Coordinates of C-alpha atoms and ligand atoms in Angstrom, one line a residue:
M3 CA 39.0 1.5 83.2
T4 CA 42.1 3.5 82.8
I5 CA 42.3 7.2 83.5
A6 CA 45.4 9.0 82.2
V7 CA 46.5 12.4 83.3
T8 CA 49.0 14.7 81.5
G9 CA 51.1 17.3 83.4
A10 CA 50.9 14.8 86.2
T11 CA 54.2 16.2 87.7
G12 CA 52.9 19.8 87.6
Q13 CA 51.2 21.6 90.5
L14 CA 47.7 20.9 89.3
G15 CA 48.5 17.3 88.1
R16 CA 49.9 16.3 91.4
L17 CA 46.7 17.4 93.1
V18 CA 44.6 15.6 90.6
I19 CA 46.6 12.4 91.0
A20 CA 46.4 12.5 94.8
R21 CA 42.7 13.1 94.7
L22 CA 42.1 10.4 92.0
K23 CA 43.9 7.9 94.3
K24 CA 41.2 8.5 96.9
T25 CA 38.4 7.8 94.4
V26 CA 39.5 5.0 92.2
P27 CA 42.2 2.1 92.4
A28 CA 45.6 3.3 91.8
S29 CA 46.0 0.5 89.3
G30 CA 43.5 2.3 87.1
I31 CA 45.5 5.7 87.0
V32 CA 48.3 6.4 84.6
A33 CA 50.5 9.6 84.9
L34 CA 51.7 10.9 81.6
V35 CA 54.8 12.8 82.1
R36 CA 57.7 14.3 80.3
S37 CA 60.2 13.0 82.9
P38 CA 59.3 9.7 84.4
A39 CA 62.0 10.2 87.0
K40 CA 60.1 13.2 88.5
A41 CA 57.0 10.9 88.8
A42 CA 58.5 8.3 91.0
D43 CA 56.7 9.6 94.2
L44 CA 53.2 9.8 92.5
G45 CA 52.4 6.1 93.4
V46 CA 50.8 5.3 90.1
E47 CA 52.2 4.0 86.7
A48 CA 54.1 6.8 85.0
R49 CA 54.6 6.7 81.2
E50 CA 56.8 9.0 79.2
A51 CA 54.5 11.5 77.2
D52 CA 56.3 14.5 75.7
Y53 CA 53.9 16.8 73.9
G54 CA 56.6 17.5 71.4
N55 CA 57.3 13.9 70.6
P56 CA 54.3 12.0 69.1
E57 CA 56.0 8.6 69.4
T58 CA 55.9 8.8 73.1
L59 CA 52.3 10.0 73.0
A60 CA 51.1 7.0 70.9
R61 CA 52.8 4.5 73.3
A62 CA 51.6 6.3 76.4
L63 CA 48.0 6.5 75.3
A64 CA 47.6 2.8 74.5
G65 CA 44.6 1.4 76.4
V66 CA 43.6 4.7 77.9
D67 CA 39.8 5.1 78.4
T68 CA 39.7 8.6 79.8
L69 CA 42.4 11.2 79.2
L70 CA 42.7 14.4 81.2
L71 CA 44.8 16.8 79.1
I72 CA 46.1 19.4 81.4
S73 CA 47.1 22.3 79.3
S74 CA 50.9 22.7 78.8
N75 CA 52.7 25.7 80.4
E76 CA 54.9 26.4 77.3
I77 CA 53.0 29.4 76.1
G78 CA 53.3 29.9 72.3
Q79 CA 53.8 26.2 71.7
R80 CA 50.7 24.8 73.3
A81 CA 48.3 24.7 70.3
A82 CA 50.8 22.5 68.4
Q83 CA 51.6 20.4 71.5
H84 CA 48.0 19.9 72.4
R85 CA 47.2 19.0 68.8
N86 CA 49.8 16.2 69.0
V87 CA 48.0 14.8 72.0
V88 CA 44.6 15.0 70.5
N89 CA 45.8 13.3 67.3
A90 CA 47.5 10.6 69.3
A91 CA 44.4 10.1 71.5
K92 CA 42.3 9.6 68.4
A93 CA 44.7 7.2 66.9
A94 CA 44.9 5.2 70.1
G95 CA 41.2 4.9 70.3
V96 CA 41.0 6.9 73.7
G97 CA 37.3 6.9 74.8
R98 CA 37.0 10.5 75.9
I99 CA 39.2 13.5 76.4
V100 CA 38.8 16.2 79.2
Y101 CA 40.7 19.3 78.6
T102 CA 41.6 22.2 81.0
S103 CA 41.0 25.3 79.1
L104 CA 40.5 29.0 80.2
L105 CA 37.6 30.8 81.6
H106 CA 35.4 32.1 78.8
A107 CA 38.0 30.9 76.3
D108 CA 35.6 31.7 73.4
R109 CA 35.4 35.4 74.1
S110 CA 38.2 36.0 76.6
P111 CA 40.4 39.0 75.6
L112 CA 43.4 37.4 77.5
S113 CA 46.3 36.7 75.2
L114 CA 46.3 33.2 76.7
A115 CA 42.9 32.4 75.2
E116 CA 44.0 31.9 71.6
E117 CA 45.8 28.7 72.2
H118 CA 42.9 27.3 74.3
R119 CA 40.5 28.2 71.4
A120 CA 42.6 26.3 69.0
T121 CA 42.8 23.2 71.3
E122 CA 39.1 23.4 72.0
A123 CA 38.4 23.4 68.2
D124 CA 40.9 20.4 67.6
I125 CA 39.2 18.4 70.3
K126 CA 35.8 19.1 68.8
A127 CA 37.1 18.2 65.4
S128 CA 38.4 15.0 66.5
G129 CA 35.1 13.5 67.0
L130 CA 36.2 12.0 70.4
P131 CA 33.7 12.4 73.2
F132 CA 34.9 15.4 75.2
T133 CA 34.5 17.7 78.2
I134 CA 36.0 21.2 78.4
L135 CA 37.0 22.5 81.9
R136 CA 37.4 26.3 81.4
N137 CA 39.5 27.0 84.5
G138 CA 39.4 30.5 85.9
W139 CA 42.4 32.3 87.6
Y140 CA 44.2 30.3 90.2
T141 CA 44.1 32.2 93.7
E142 CA 47.7 31.1 94.0
N143 CA 48.6 33.5 91.1
H144 CA 48.0 36.1 93.7
T145 CA 48.8 34.6 97.0
G146 CA 52.1 33.4 95.6
S147 CA 53.3 37.0 96.0
V148 CA 52.2 37.4 99.6
G149 CA 55.8 37.3 100.8
A150 CA 56.8 39.9 98.3
A151 CA 53.9 42.2 99.3
L152 CA 55.0 41.9 102.9
A153 CA 58.6 42.6 102.1
G154 CA 57.7 45.5 99.7
G155 CA 54.9 46.9 101.9
A156 CA 52.2 46.7 99.1
V157 CA 50.4 44.6 96.8
I158 CA 51.1 45.7 93.3
G159 CA 49.3 45.1 90.1
S160 CA 47.3 46.6 87.2
A161 CA 44.0 45.1 87.8
G162 CA 42.4 48.3 89.2
D163 CA 39.1 47.4 90.8
G164 CA 38.4 44.5 88.5
R165 CA 36.8 41.6 90.4
I166 CA 38.5 38.3 89.9
S167 CA 36.6 35.0 90.6
S168 CA 39.6 32.9 91.4
A169 CA 39.7 29.5 93.0
T170 CA 42.5 27.4 94.3
R171 CA 44.3 24.6 92.3
A172 CA 42.8 22.2 94.8
D173 CA 39.3 23.3 93.7
Y174 CA 40.0 22.9 90.0
A175 CA 41.6 19.5 90.8
D176 CA 38.5 18.3 92.6
A177 CA 36.4 19.4 89.5
A178 CA 38.7 17.5 87.1
V179 CA 38.4 14.4 89.3
A180 CA 34.6 14.7 89.5
V181 CA 34.5 14.9 85.7
V182 CA 36.9 12.1 84.9
T183 CA 35.4 9.7 87.4
G184 CA 31.8 10.8 86.8
T185 CA 29.2 10.3 84.0
G186 CA 27.0 12.7 82.1
H187 CA 29.7 15.3 81.3
E188 CA 30.1 14.4 77.5
G189 CA 29.8 17.4 75.1
R190 CA 29.7 19.9 78.0
T191 CA 31.8 23.0 78.6
Y192 CA 32.1 24.1 82.2
E193 CA 33.0 27.8 83.1
L194 CA 34.9 27.2 86.4
A195 CA 35.4 30.0 88.8
G196 CA 35.4 30.7 92.4
D197 CA 32.2 31.6 94.4
E198 CA 33.9 34.7 95.7
A199 CA 35.0 37.6 93.3
V200 CA 37.8 39.8 94.8
T201 CA 39.8 42.7 93.9
L202 CA 43.5 43.1 94.5
A203 CA 42.6 45.7 97.1
D204 CA 40.6 42.9 98.9
L205 CA 43.7 40.8 98.7
A206 CA 45.7 43.6 100.2
A207 CA 43.2 44.1 103.0
E208 CA 43.1 40.4 103.8
I209 CA 47.0 40.2 103.9
S210 CA 46.9 43.3 106.2
R211 CA 44.3 41.7 108.4
Q212 CA 46.0 38.5 108.8
S213 CA 49.6 39.8 109.2
G214 CA 48.7 42.7 111.3
K215 CA 50.8 45.0 109.0
N216 CA 49.5 47.8 106.8
I217 CA 49.7 46.5 103.2
P218 CA 47.9 48.7 100.7
Y219 CA 47.1 48.0 97.2
R220 CA 49.1 50.1 94.7
N221 CA 47.6 50.0 91.2
L222 CA 50.1 50.8 88.5
P223 CA 50.0 51.5 84.7
E224 CA 50.4 48.3 82.8
A225 CA 53.8 49.2 81.4
D226 CA 55.1 50.3 84.8
Y227 CA 54.0 47.0 86.4
A228 CA 55.6 44.9 83.5
A229 CA 58.8 46.8 84.0
I230 CA 58.9 46.1 87.8
L231 CA 58.2 42.4 87.1
A232 CA 61.0 42.4 84.6
G233 CA 63.2 44.1 87.2
F234 CA 62.5 41.2 89.6
G235 CA 64.0 38.9 86.9
L236 CA 61.0 37.6 85.1
P237 CA 61.6 37.2 81.3
E238 CA 60.3 40.3 79.6
V239 CA 57.7 38.5 77.5
F240 CA 56.3 36.8 80.6
A241 CA 56.4 40.2 82.6
K242 CA 54.4 41.9 79.8
G243 CA 52.0 39.0 79.7
I244 CA 51.2 39.1 83.5
A245 CA 50.7 42.9 83.3
S246 CA 48.4 42.6 80.3
W247 CA 46.4 39.8 82.0
D248 CA 45.9 42.2 85.0
A249 CA 44.8 44.9 82.7
D250 CA 42.2 42.5 81.1
A251 CA 41.1 41.6 84.6
S252 CA 40.5 45.3 85.3
K253 CA 37.9 45.1 82.7
G254 CA 36.3 42.1 84.1
A255 CA 37.8 39.3 82.0
L256 CA 38.4 37.1 85.0
F257 CA 34.9 37.6 86.6
D258 CA 32.2 34.9 86.6
D259 CA 29.4 34.3 88.9
G260 CA 27.8 31.1 87.5
R261 CA 29.0 29.0 90.5
Q262 CA 29.5 26.0 88.1
L263 CA 32.7 25.0 90.0
S264 CA 31.2 24.7 93.5
A265 CA 28.2 22.9 91.8
L266 CA 30.7 20.3 90.3
I267 CA 32.6 19.7 93.5
G268 CA 29.7 19.8 95.8
R269 CA 31.2 22.3 98.2
P270 CA 32.0 26.0 98.3
T271 CA 35.3 27.1 96.6
T272 CA 38.2 27.9 98.9
P273 CA 37.8 31.4 100.4
L274 CA 40.5 34.1 99.9
S275 CA 41.0 34.2 103.7
A276 CA 42.0 30.4 103.7
A277 CA 44.3 30.8 100.7
V278 CA 46.0 33.8 102.3
A279 CA 46.4 32.0 105.6
A280 CA 48.1 29.0 103.8
A281 CA 50.5 31.5 102.0
L282 CA 51.6 33.6 104.9
P283 CA 55.2 32.8 105.9
Ligands
NAP10 N1 44.2 29.2 85.5 C1 45.4 29.8 85.8 O1 45.4 30.8 86.7 C2 46.6 29.2 85.3 C3 47.9 29.6 85.8 C4 49.1 29.0 85.4 C5 49.0 28.0 84.5 N2 47.8 27.6 84.1 C6 47.6 26.5 83.1 O2 47.2 25.4 83.7 C7 48.2 24.3 83.5 C8 48.5 23.5 84.8 O3 48.8 24.4 85.8 P1 50.0 24.0 86.8 O4 50.0 25.0 87.9 O5 50.0 22.7 87.2 O6 51.2 24.3 85.9 P2 52.7 23.7 86.1 O7 53.0 23.4 87.5 O8 53.6 24.6 85.4 O9 52.7 22.2 85.3 C9 52.6 22.2 83.9 C10 52.9 20.8 83.4 O10 53.0 20.8 82.0 C11 54.0 19.8 81.8 N3 54.7 20.0 80.4 C12 55.2 21.1 80.0 N4 55.7 20.9 78.8 C13 55.5 19.6 78.5 C14 55.8 18.8 77.4 N5 56.5 19.2 76.3 N6 55.5 17.5 77.4 C15 54.8 17.0 78.5 N7 54.5 17.7 79.6 C16 54.9 19.1 79.6 C17 55.1 20.0 82.8 O11 56.0 18.9 83.0 P3 57.3 19.0 83.9 O12 56.7 18.5 85.3 O13 58.1 18.0 83.4 O14 57.8 20.3 83.9 C18 54.2 20.2 84.0 O15 53.9 18.9 84.6 C19 49.5 25.1 83.1 O16 50.3 24.2 82.3 C20 48.9 26.3 82.3 O17 48.4 25.7 81.0 C21 46.6 28.2 84.5

C-alpha cells in the first residue's frame, strides 16, 4: 500500500507527511516534490514530480495506490498543472486520488475557485475513484499578520463583518490523513471548515486580549486595502487577489457551519485563541 503526497515540501504537505508517519509505516509513504533536495529531511522516499513536466509525473506515480494531490500554489497555471497530474495518475493505474480543493468550490465567488472547479471536473472525468477535500480558509492567512498588526496598531482588511470559518493547516492535514488512510470516502466531497466562525474584528479583539495592547480592526475599501498590500511589496496581482477574497468573505463566501472537518478528524478544530497564541512574537 503506497500513499503518495504532492506538494510534500510545502507547509500543508509537510504537516501531512509528519502525521502520516505516525499512522502508517514510512516505507509506504512517497513524497512527490519539485526539488528532491528540499525533501531530504522528510524521512520518506522522495521522488521528483514537477507539475509542469509530465515525464517526471509518470515516473513518480509508478506503483502508487493512493495519491493526495495538494493543489499547486502557482495561481493561473494550476488547472493545467493538475490536469497533468490527473492524466499521469490515470496512465500509471493509481488506485484513487484525493484532492485539496476550495470550500464550496462549485458555487464560490472567489477568483480562486475556477481552477479548483476545473480540476474537480478533470478528476471526475478520469474515472479514477476520488475524494474531494474542499478546504476552507487557513487561520494562518490571518494570524500570519499578527506581527504587522502589532507593529501597525491595527488589523486591516476588507472583510467587513463577514464570518470566516477558518481552520489551521494542521486541522486540514489531519483530515487529509484520515481520508488517505481510511475507507469509505470514495466519491465523496467534503466541505471542510472550522467549528468557529470569526470576523476580522474578532481576530483584532483576540490579538488585543493576548498582547495587552489595543489593536482595533480597520475595515478598508477593497481598492485601498489592495494598494496598501502592494505598498508592502506584494505583487500587484496578488495584492488585488487578497483584497478581493476579503471582499468575498464580507459576503459570507468563507462561512460554513457543517462541521464536516471536526467530524472527519474526531476532535474540535483549533480555536482562534490557540492560533493567535502560536503566532504572537
Ligand atoms: N485554504 C487556504 O486558505 C489556502 C491558502 C494558501 C494556499 N492554499 C492552497 O493550498 C495549497 C497548499 O497550501 P500550502 O500552505 O502548503 O502552500 P505552499 O506552502 O505554498 O506549498 C505549495 C506546494 O506546491 C508545490 N508546487 C508548486 N509548483 C509546483 C510544481 N510546478 N510542481 C510540483 N510542485 C509544485 C510547492 O513546491 P516547492 O516546495 O518546491 O515550492 C509546494 O510544496 C497551496 O498550494 C494552495 O493551492 C490554500
